[in-house]
Tab-separated table of C-alpha atoms and ligand atoms in Angstrom:
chain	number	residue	atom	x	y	z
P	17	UNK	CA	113.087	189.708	-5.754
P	18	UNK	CA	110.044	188.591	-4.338
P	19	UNK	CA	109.893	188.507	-0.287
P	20	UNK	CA	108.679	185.540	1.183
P	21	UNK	CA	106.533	184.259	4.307
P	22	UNK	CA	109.150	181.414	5.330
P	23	UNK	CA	109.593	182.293	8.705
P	24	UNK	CA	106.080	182.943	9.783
P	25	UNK	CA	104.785	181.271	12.537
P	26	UNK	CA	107.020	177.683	11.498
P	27	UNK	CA	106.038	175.800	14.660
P	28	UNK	CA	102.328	176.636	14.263
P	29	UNK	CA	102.147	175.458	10.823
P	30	UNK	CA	100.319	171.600	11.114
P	31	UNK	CA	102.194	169.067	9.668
P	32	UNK	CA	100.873	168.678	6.056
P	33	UNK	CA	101.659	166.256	3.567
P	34	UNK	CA	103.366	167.611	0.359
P	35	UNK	CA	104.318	164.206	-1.154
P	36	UNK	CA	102.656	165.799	-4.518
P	37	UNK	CA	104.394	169.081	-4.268
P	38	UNK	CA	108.003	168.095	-3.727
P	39	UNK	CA	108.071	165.141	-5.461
P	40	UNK	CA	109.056	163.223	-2.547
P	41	UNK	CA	107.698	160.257	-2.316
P	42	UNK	CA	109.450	158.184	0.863
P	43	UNK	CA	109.133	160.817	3.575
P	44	UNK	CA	106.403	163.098	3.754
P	45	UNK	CA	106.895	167.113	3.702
P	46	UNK	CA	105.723	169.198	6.435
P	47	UNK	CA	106.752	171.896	8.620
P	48	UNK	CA	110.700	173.269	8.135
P	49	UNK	CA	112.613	171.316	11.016
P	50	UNK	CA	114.097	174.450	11.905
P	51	UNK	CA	111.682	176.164	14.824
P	52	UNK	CA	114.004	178.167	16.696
P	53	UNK	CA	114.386	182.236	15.518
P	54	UNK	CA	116.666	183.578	13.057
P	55	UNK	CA	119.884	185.019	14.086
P	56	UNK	CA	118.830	187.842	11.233
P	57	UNK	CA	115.181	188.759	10.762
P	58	UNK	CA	116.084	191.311	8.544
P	59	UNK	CA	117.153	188.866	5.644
P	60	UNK	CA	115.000	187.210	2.413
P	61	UNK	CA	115.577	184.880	0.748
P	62	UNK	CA	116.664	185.297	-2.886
P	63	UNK	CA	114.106	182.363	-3.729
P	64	UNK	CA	111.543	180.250	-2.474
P	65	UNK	CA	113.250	176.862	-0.533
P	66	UNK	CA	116.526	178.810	-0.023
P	67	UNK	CA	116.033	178.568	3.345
P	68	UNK	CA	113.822	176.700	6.058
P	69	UNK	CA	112.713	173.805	3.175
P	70	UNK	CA	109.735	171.858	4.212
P	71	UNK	CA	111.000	169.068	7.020
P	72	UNK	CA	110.862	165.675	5.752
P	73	UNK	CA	110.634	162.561	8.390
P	74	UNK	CA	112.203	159.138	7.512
P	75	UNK	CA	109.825	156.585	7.888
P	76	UNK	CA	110.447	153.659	10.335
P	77	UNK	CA	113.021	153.206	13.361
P	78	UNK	CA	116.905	154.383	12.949
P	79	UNK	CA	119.161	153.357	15.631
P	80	UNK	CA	122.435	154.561	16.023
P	81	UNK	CA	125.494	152.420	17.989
P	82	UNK	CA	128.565	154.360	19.251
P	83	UNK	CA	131.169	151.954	17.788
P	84	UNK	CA	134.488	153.870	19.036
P	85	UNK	CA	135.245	156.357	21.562
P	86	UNK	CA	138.529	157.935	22.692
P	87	UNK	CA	139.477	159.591	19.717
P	88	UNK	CA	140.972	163.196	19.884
P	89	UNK	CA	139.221	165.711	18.114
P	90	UNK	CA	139.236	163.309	14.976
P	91	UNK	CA	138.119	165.893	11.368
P	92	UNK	CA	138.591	163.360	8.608
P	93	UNK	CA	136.884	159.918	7.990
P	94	UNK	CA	137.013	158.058	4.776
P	95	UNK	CA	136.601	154.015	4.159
P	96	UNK	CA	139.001	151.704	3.545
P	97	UNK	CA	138.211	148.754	0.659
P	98	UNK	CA	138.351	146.452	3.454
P	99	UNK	CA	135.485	148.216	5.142
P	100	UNK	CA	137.370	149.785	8.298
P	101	UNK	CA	137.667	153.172	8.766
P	102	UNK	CA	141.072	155.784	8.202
P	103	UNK	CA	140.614	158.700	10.666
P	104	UNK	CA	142.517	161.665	11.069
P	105	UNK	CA	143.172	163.238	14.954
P	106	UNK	CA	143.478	167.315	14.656
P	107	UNK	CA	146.350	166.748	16.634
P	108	UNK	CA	148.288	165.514	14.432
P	109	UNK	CA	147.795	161.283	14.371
P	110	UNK	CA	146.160	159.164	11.192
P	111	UNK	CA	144.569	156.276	12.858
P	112	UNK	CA	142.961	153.133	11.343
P	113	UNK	CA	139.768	152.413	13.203
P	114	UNK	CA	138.352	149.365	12.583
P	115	UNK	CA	134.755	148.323	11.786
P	116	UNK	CA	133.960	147.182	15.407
P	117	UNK	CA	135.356	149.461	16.997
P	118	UNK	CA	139.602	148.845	17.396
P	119	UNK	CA	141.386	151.881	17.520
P	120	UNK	CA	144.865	151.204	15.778
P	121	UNK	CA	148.141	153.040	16.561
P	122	UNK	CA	148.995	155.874	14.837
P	123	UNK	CA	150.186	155.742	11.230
P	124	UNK	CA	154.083	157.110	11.075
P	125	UNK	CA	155.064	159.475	8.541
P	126	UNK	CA	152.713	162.613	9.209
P	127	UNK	CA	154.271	165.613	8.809
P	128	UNK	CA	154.321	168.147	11.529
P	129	UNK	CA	151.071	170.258	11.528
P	130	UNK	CA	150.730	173.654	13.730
P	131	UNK	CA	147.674	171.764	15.698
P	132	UNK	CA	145.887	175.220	17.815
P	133	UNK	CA	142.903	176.723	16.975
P	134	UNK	CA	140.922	174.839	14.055
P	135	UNK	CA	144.425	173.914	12.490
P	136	UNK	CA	146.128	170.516	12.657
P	137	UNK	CA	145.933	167.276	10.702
P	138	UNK	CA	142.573	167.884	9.002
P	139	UNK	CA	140.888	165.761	5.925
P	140	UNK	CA	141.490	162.587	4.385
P	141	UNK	CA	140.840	160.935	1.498
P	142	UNK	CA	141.777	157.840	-0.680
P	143	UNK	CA	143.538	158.078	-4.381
P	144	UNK	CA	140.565	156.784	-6.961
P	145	UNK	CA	142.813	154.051	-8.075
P	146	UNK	CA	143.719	153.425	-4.242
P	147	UNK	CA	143.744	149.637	-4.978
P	148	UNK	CA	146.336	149.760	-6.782
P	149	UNK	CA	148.213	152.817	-5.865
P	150	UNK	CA	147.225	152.839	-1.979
P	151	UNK	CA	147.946	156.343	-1.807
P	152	UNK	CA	145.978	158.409	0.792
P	153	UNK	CA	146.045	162.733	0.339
P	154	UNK	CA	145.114	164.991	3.714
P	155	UNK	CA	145.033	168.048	4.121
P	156	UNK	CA	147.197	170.128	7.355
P	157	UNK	CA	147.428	173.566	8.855
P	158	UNK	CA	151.308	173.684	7.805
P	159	UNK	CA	153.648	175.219	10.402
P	160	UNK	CA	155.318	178.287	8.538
P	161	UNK	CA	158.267	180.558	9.114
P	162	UNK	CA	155.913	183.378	10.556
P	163	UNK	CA	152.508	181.484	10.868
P	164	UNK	CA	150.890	178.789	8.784
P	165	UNK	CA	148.736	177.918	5.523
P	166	UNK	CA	146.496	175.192	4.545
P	167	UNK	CA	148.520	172.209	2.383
P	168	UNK	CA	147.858	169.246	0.960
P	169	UNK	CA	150.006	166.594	0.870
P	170	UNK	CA	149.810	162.537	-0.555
P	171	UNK	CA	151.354	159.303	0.271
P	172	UNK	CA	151.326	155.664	-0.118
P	173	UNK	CA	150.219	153.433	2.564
P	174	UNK	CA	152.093	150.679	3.278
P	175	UNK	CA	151.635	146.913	3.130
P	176	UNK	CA	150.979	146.694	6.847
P	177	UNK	CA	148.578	149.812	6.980
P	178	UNK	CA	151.727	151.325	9.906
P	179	UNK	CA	153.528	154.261	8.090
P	180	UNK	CA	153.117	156.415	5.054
P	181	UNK	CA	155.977	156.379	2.915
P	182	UNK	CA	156.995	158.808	-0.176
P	183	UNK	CA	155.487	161.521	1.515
P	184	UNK	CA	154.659	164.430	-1.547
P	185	UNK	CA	153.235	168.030	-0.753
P	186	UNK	CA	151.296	168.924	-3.576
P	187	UNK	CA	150.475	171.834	-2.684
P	188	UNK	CA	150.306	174.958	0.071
P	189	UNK	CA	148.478	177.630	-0.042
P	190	UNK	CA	150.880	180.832	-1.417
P	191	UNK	CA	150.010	182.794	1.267
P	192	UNK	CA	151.412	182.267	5.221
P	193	UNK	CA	149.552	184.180	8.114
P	194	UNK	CA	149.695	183.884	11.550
P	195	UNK	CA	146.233	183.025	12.978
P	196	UNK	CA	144.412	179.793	13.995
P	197	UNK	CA	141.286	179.546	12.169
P	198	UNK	CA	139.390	179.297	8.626
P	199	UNK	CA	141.631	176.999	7.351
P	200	UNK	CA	139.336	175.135	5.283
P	201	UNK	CA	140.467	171.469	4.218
P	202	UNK	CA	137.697	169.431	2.735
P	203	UNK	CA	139.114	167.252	-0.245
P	204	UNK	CA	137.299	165.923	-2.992
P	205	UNK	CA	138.579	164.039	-5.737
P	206	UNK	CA	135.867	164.233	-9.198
P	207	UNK	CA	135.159	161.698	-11.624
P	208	UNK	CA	137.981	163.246	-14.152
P	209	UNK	CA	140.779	162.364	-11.485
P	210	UNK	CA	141.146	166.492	-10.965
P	211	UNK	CA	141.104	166.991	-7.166
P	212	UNK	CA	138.894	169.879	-5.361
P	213	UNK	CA	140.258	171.888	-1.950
P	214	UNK	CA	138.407	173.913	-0.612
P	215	UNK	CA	140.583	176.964	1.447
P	216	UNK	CA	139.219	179.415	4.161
P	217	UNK	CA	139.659	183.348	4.058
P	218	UNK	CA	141.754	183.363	7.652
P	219	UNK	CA	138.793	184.562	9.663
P	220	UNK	CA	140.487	187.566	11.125
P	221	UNK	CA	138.814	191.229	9.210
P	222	UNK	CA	141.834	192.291	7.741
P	223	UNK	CA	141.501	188.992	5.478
P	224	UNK	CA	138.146	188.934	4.717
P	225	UNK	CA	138.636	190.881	1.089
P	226	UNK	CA	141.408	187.898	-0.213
P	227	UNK	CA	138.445	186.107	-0.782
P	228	UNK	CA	137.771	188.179	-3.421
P	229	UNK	CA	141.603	188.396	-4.806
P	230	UNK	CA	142.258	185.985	-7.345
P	231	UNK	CA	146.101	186.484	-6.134
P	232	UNK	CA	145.353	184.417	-3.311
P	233	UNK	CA	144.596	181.145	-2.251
P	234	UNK	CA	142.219	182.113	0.531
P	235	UNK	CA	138.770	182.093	0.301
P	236	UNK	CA	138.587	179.920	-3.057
P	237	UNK	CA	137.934	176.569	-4.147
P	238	UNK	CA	140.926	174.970	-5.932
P	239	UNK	CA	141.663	172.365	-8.420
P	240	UNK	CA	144.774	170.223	-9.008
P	241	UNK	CA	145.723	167.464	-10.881
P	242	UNK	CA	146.417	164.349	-8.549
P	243	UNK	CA	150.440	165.481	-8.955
P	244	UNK	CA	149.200	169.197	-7.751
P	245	UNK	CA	150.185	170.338	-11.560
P	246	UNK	CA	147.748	172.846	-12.548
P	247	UNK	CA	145.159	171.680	-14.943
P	248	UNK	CA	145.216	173.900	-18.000
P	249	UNK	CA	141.056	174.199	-18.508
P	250	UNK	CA	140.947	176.176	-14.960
P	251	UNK	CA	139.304	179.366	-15.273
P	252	UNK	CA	142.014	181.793	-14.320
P	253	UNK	CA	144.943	180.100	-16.304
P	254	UNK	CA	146.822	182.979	-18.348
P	255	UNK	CA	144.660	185.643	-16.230
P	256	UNK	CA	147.392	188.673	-14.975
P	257	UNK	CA	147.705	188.584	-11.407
P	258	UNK	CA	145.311	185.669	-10.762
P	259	UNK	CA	146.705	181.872	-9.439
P	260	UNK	CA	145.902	179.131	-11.502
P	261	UNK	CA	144.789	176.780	-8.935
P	262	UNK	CA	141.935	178.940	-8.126
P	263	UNK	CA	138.485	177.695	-9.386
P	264	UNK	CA	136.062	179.305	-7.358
P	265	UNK	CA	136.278	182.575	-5.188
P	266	UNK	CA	134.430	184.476	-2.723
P	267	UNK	CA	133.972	181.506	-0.001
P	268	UNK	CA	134.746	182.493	3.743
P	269	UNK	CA	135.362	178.841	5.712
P	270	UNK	CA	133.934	175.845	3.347
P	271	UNK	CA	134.559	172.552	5.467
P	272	UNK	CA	132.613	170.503	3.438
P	273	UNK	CA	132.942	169.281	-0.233
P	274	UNK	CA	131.096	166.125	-2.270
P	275	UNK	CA	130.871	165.194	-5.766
P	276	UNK	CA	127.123	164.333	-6.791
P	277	UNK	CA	126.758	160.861	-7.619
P	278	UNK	CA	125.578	160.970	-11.671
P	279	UNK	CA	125.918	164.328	-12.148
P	280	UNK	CA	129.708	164.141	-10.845
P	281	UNK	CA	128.744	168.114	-10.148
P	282	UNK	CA	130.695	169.737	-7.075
P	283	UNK	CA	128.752	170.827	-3.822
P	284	UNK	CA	130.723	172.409	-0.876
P	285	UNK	CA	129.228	173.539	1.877
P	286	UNK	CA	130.627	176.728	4.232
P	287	UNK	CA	130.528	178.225	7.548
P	288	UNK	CA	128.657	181.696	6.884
P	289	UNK	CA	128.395	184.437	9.349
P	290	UNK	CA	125.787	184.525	12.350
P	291	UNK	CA	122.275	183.528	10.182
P	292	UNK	CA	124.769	182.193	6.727
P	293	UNK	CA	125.934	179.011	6.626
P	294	UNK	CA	125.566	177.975	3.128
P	295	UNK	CA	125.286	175.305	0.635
P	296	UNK	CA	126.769	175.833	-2.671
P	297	UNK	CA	126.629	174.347	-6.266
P	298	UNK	CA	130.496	174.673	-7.531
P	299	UNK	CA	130.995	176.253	-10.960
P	300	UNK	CA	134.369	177.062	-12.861
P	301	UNK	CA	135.161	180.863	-12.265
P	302	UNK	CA	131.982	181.743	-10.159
P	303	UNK	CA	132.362	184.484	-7.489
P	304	UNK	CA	130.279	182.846	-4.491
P	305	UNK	CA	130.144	186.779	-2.788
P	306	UNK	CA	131.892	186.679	1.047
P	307	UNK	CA	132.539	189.270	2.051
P	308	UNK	CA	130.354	191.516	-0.137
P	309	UNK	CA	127.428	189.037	-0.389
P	310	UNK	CA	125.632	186.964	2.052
P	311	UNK	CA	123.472	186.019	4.533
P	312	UNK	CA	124.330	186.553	8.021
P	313	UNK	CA	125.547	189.540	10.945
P	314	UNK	CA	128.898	189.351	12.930
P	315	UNK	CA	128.468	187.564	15.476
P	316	UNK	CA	128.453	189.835	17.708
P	317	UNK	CA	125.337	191.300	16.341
P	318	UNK	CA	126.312	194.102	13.960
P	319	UNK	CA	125.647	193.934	10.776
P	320	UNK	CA	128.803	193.550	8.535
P	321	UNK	CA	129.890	195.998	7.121
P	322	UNK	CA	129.487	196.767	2.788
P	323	UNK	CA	127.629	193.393	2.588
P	324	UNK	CA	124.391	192.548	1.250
P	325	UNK	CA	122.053	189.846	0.547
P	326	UNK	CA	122.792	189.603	-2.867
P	327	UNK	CA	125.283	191.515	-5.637
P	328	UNK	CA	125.905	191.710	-8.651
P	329	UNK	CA	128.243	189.321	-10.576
P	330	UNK	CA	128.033	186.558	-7.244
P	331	UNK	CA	126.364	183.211	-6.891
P	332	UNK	CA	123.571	182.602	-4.530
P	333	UNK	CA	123.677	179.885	-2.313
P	334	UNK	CA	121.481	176.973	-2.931
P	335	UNK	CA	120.674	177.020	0.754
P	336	UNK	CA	121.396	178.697	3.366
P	337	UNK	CA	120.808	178.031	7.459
P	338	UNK	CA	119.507	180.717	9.613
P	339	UNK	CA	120.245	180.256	12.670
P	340	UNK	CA	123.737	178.812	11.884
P	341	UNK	CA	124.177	174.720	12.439
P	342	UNK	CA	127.949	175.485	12.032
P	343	UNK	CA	128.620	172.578	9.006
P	344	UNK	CA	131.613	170.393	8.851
P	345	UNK	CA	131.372	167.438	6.281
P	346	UNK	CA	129.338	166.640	3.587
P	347	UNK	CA	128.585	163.390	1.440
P	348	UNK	CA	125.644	161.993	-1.021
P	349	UNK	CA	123.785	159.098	0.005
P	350	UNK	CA	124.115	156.187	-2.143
P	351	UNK	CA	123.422	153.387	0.016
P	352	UNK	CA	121.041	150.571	-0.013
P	353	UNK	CA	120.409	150.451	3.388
P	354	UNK	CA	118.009	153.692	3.083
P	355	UNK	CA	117.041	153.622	-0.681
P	356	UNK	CA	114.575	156.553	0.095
P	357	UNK	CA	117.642	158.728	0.755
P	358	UNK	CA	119.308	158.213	-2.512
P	359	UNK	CA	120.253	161.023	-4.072
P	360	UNK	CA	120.174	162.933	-0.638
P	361	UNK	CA	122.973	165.356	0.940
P	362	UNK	CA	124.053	164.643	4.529
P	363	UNK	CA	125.796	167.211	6.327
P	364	UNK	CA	127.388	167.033	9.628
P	365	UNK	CA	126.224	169.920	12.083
P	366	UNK	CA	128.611	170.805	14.298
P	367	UNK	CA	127.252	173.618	16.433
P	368	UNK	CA	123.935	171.987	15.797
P	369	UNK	CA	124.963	168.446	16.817
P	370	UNK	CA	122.782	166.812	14.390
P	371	UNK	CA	123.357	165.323	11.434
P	372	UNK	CA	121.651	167.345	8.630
P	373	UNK	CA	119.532	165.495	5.241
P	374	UNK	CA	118.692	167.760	2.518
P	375	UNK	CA	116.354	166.247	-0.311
P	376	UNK	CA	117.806	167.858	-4.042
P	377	UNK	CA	115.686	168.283	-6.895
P	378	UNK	CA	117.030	170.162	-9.610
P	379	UNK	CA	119.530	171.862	-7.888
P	380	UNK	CA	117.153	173.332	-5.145
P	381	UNK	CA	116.813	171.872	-1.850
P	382	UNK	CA	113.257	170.282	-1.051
P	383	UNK	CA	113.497	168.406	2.026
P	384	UNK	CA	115.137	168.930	5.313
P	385	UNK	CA	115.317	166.093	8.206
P	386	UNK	CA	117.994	166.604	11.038
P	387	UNK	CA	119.038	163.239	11.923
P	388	UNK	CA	121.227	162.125	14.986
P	389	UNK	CA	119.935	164.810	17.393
P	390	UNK	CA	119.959	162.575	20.400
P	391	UNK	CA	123.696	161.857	20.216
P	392	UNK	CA	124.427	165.344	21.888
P	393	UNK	CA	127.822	166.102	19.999
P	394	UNK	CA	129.560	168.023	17.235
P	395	UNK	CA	128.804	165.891	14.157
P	396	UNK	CA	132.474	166.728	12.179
P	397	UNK	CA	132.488	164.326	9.450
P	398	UNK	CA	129.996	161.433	7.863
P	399	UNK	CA	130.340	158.855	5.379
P	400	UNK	CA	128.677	155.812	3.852
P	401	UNK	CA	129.734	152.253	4.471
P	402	UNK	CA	129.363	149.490	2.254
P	403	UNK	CA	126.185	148.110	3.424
P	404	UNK	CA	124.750	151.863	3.715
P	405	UNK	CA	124.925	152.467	7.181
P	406	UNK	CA	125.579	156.118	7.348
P	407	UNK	CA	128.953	156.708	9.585
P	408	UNK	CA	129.778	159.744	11.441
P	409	UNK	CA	133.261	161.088	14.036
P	410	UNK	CA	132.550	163.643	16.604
P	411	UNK	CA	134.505	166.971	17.181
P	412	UNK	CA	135.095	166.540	20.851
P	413	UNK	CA	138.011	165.627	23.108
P	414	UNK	CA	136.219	162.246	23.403
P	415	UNK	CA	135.203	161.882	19.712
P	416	UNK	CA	133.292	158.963	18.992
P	417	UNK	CA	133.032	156.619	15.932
P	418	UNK	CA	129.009	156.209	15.214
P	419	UNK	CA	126.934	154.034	12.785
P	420	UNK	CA	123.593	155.082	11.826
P	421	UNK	CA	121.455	152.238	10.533
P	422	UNK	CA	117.711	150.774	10.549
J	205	LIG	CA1	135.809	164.348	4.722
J	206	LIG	CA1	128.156	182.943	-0.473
């Protein structure tokens, strides 16, 4: 592994144009965006751009409008084919929120969730034949007999967009536990109809190594038919002692999943440890390392204990954020609005309260721009709307509805 001089001297380095070097054309490539000091000096990156890529700057003026406020700590957002806006409230509420700004009553017909902590009424998103089937899937922190587990459920909308009816789980998570965090939640549906859920490791120490048992649900990415049947090309089917929803393993909290428009590849993206958050290319049967590989200390300073940069057998991530911008969701830009951002990754920050854009090029990140920065709140999920204005909710007690456009 070759060490490298990323973190020398960032803010010192003059703004240079790399348009050449990256490939990027619209913005130009300069200094990483990311000044402030690592939260682990000690670490190197496995490979050059893994960390700190150059900043890029969009060209012209952005404006952002706040177009609803008074939401309750609201996780999921996904578009409606009418172009308003289905919202989920950690509480427990699915809202419809409408283009300018109407917040509608809730939707009946959610199940109960065990809302404390980071658990609740979490993602949403639409069936890929919604027009015809109008069935919506979230995922909830399910209120167990002796704690909880992350579970997925579907259901159709009705006519008049005011209940859910022929509510199915499709699935739960085989494990309960008692705690209130990592639950994980992000839902992704690929173009082969099989559907993606990503599932946290629980958080608390004693849980950390399930991440790395293929007998449980925590800590993995999984993948379902749209019934929650198991599809029979997963990696572990027919493996002793391994669950055949599991597709991916060694994650600690992903929050964040997106298929890649024309590649229809999988990207989630996951809170690390202090210095770790991480981006990660998905891949049948790959071990991405937590707890015995990654970036990142406790956060109470200590270094964690029997992990290391990189081992043996695990996937690096494609990028990684040191300090930590705490990640919720994630989409790819495919809007017309800004056609230089095509292609792009935007990821909300939520203990960096920005909006994060990471330029891809061959599966390596090349360009960073944090967008949003003067909103001042916990950016928890963003998608695209029709025209390409770039839509965001807020993880706060007063979460806001925002549209980013030019
Ligand atoms: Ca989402
Ligand atoms: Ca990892």
């Amino acid at each position: 592994m070759r060490p490298l001089l990323l973190f020398a001297a960032t803010s010192a380095i003059a703004m240079t144009a790399a348009c050449g070097a990256t490939g990027q054309t619209s913005s130009q490539a300069g200094a990483p965006v990311e000044t402030r000091a690592p939260n682990n000096p000690d670490q190197v990156p496995a490979f050059e751009g893994q960390t700190r890529a150059p900043g890029v700057a969009t060209q012209g003026t952005m404006t952002h409008n706040v177009v609803a406020s008074g939401l309750e700590k609201p996780w999921g957002l996904v578009l409606l084919p009418d172009g308003n806006w289905l919202v989920t409230e950690k509480p427990g509420r699915l809202r419809i929120v409408s283009n300018e700004g109407q917040i509608g009553a809730p939707i009946s017909g959610v199940p109960a969730v065990d809302a404390k902590g980071q658990g609740g009424l979490l993602d949403v998103i639409l069936s890929p034949s919604f027009a015809q089937d109008r069935l919506v899937y979230f995922s909830f922190a399910q209120p167990r007999q002796g704690g909880n587990g992350t579970a997925v459920a579907r259901a159709r909308l009705s006519d008049d967009n005011t209940k859910l009816e022929n509510l199915q789980v499709i699935f739960e998570v085989a494990q309960t536990y008692d705690g209130d965090k990592h639950y994980g939640s992000s839902l992704a549906f690929a173009p082969d109809g099989k559907l993606y859920i990503t599932i946290g490791e629980r958080s608390d120490k004693p849980k950390r190594p399930d991440a790395q048992n293929l007998g449980t649900h925590h800590g993995k990415v999984v993948r379902i038919n749209a019934d929650g049947s198991v599809p029979q090309d997963n990696p572990f089917v027919g493996r002793d002692g391994a669950l055949a929803q599991n597709f991916t393993y060694g994650h600690r909290n992903p929050q964040g999943i997106a298929i890649q428009p024309g590649t229809g590849a999988v990207w989630t993206i996951e809170h690390g440890t202090r210095g770790g958050d991480e981006l990660n290319l998905i891949e049948a049967g790959s071990n991405y390392g937590w707890p015995i590989a990654g970036y990142g200390i406790e956060y109470n300073g200590q270094p964690i204990p029997g992990m290391n940069a990189t081992a043996e057998g695990t996937v690096q991530p494609v990028y990684y954020w040191d300090p930590v911008i705490a990640p919720g969701g994630m989409t790819f830009y495919e809007g017309n609005m800004f056609p230089e951002w095509k292609g792009n990754a935007l990821i909300g920050g939520l203990g960096g309260k920005h909006l994060v854009r990471l330029v891809l090029e061959n599966n390596r990140v090349v360009g960073e721009e944090r967008l949003l920065t003067g909103l001042g709140e916990r950016i928890r999920d963003v998608a695209v709307g029709a025209d390409g204005a770039v839509w965001v909710i807020t993880d706060e007690d007063n979460g806001k509805l925002v549209r980013l456009s030019r």
